[in-house]
Coordinates of C-alpha atoms in Angstrom, one line a residue:
M883 CA -31.5 -46.2 76.0
P884 CA -33.4 -49.4 75.8
P885 CA -32.1 -52.1 73.4
N886 CA -33.5 -52.3 69.9
I887 CA -34.4 -48.7 69.7
A888 CA -32.5 -46.7 67.2
S889 CA -31.2 -43.3 68.2
P890 CA -32.5 -40.5 65.9
S891 CA -30.2 -39.7 63.1
P892 CA -29.5 -36.1 62.4
S893 CA -31.6 -34.8 59.5
P894 CA -29.6 -33.6 56.5
R895 CA -29.3 -29.9 56.1
P896 CA -30.9 -28.4 53.1
P897 CA -28.4 -26.8 50.6
A898 CA -27.7 -23.2 51.2
A899 CA -29.7 -20.8 49.3
P900 CA -27.9 -18.3 47.0
T901 CA -27.5 -15.0 48.7
R902 CA -27.5 -11.5 47.2
S903 CA -26.8 -8.4 49.1
P904 CA -27.9 -5.0 47.9
A905 CA -25.1 -2.7 46.9
C906 CA -25.3 0.7 48.4
S907 CA -23.9 3.9 47.0
S908 CA -24.2 7.5 48.0
R909 CA -22.6 8.9 44.8
S910 CA -24.1 12.0 43.4
T911 CA -23.2 10.7 39.9
F912 CA -26.7 9.1 39.8
D913 CA -28.4 12.4 40.1
G914 CA -30.6 13.3 37.0
L915 CA -29.9 10.1 35.1
T916 CA -32.5 8.5 32.9
P917 CA -33.2 4.7 33.2
A918 CA -31.1 4.2 30.0
D919 CA -28.2 6.2 31.4
L920 CA -28.5 4.3 34.7
G921 CA -28.5 1.0 32.8
D922 CA -25.1 1.8 31.4
L923 CA -23.7 2.3 34.9
V924 CA -25.0 -0.8 36.7
D925 CA -23.1 -3.4 34.7
G926 CA -25.8 -5.9 33.5
Q927 CA -28.3 -5.5 36.3
T928 CA -31.9 -5.6 34.9
Y929 CA -33.3 -3.5 37.7
V930 CA -32.1 -1.3 40.6
F931 CA -33.7 0.2 43.7
L932 CA -32.9 3.8 44.5
A933 CA -33.5 6.0 47.6
D934 CA -33.9 9.4 46.1
T935 CA -35.2 12.7 47.4
T936 CA -38.8 11.5 47.4
T937 CA -37.7 8.4 49.4
M938 CA -36.1 10.6 52.0
T939 CA -38.8 13.3 52.3
D940 CA -42.1 11.4 51.8
P941 CA -43.5 10.1 55.2
E942 CA -43.9 6.6 53.7
H943 CA -40.3 6.5 52.2
P944 CA -41.2 4.7 49.0
L945 CA -38.1 3.5 47.1
L946 CA -37.8 4.0 43.4
A947 CA -37.5 0.8 41.3
V948 CA -35.9 1.3 37.9
D949 CA -36.0 -1.2 35.0
T950 CA -32.5 -1.0 33.5
S951 CA -32.9 -3.7 30.9
D952 CA -32.6 -2.7 27.3
E953 CA -35.6 -1.3 25.6
D954 CA -36.2 -4.5 23.6
A955 CA -36.5 -6.5 26.8
R956 CA -38.5 -3.9 28.6
G957 CA -41.2 -3.4 26.0
D958 CA -43.7 -0.6 26.3
G959 CA -44.0 -0.7 30.1
D960 CA -43.1 2.2 32.3
P961 CA -39.5 1.7 33.4
V962 CA -40.0 3.1 36.9
F963 CA -42.4 2.6 39.9
R964 CA -42.2 3.2 43.6
I965 CA -42.3 0.6 46.3
A966 CA -43.5 1.0 49.9
P967 CA -40.9 -0.4 52.3
I968 CA -43.4 -3.0 53.5
A969 CA -43.5 -4.5 50.0
M970 CA -39.8 -4.4 49.3
A971 CA -39.0 -8.0 50.2
E972 CA -41.9 -9.3 48.1
V973 CA -40.7 -7.4 45.0
E974 CA -37.0 -8.3 45.5
V975 CA -37.7 -12.0 46.0
N976 CA -40.0 -12.3 43.1
F977 CA -37.6 -10.4 40.8
F978 CA -34.7 -12.7 42.0
L979 CA -36.8 -15.8 41.3
S980 CA -38.2 -14.4 38.1
N981 CA -41.8 -15.2 39.4
V982 CA -43.1 -11.7 38.5
D983 CA -42.0 -9.3 35.9
F984 CA -41.2 -5.6 36.4
E985 CA -44.2 -4.7 34.2
D986 CA -46.5 -6.7 36.5
Y987 CA -45.5 -4.6 39.5
A988 CA -45.4 -1.3 37.6
S989 CA -49.0 -1.9 36.4
S990 CA -50.2 -2.8 39.9
V991 CA -49.3 0.5 41.7
D992 CA -51.9 2.5 43.6
D993 CA -53.2 5.8 42.3
D994 CA -50.2 7.6 43.7
G995 CA -47.7 5.4 41.8
V996 CA -46.6 3.3 44.8
F997 CA -46.8 -0.5 45.0
R998 CA -47.8 -1.7 48.5
G999 CA -48.4 -5.4 47.8
F1000 CA -50.8 -7.6 46.0
D1001 CA -52.6 -8.8 49.2
R1002 CA -53.8 -5.5 50.6

């Protein structure tokens, strides 16, 4: 290396982002539960994503999103909507960052009740 030329210094690494992993369960104890019942089982989670019979049998495999917050926090909005797999990351990230509320997504579903993204 020629004199008087500084070698590049390593750039600092950004701090690690918090990570969250989905918890999977195949317990049949969730069968037939209402959103309020489910809220009692999920230990403080404000929402859950479920793969139910419709998810498994519909060709698009839309997941079920359930608002498990208490009724005062939830308001008058519908506590459930379906999410196309292609839109799942968008929904999860925005819920995690609190950028978009459950009600915003629930009110933006297509005629068949499935959210497929805002930019379609």
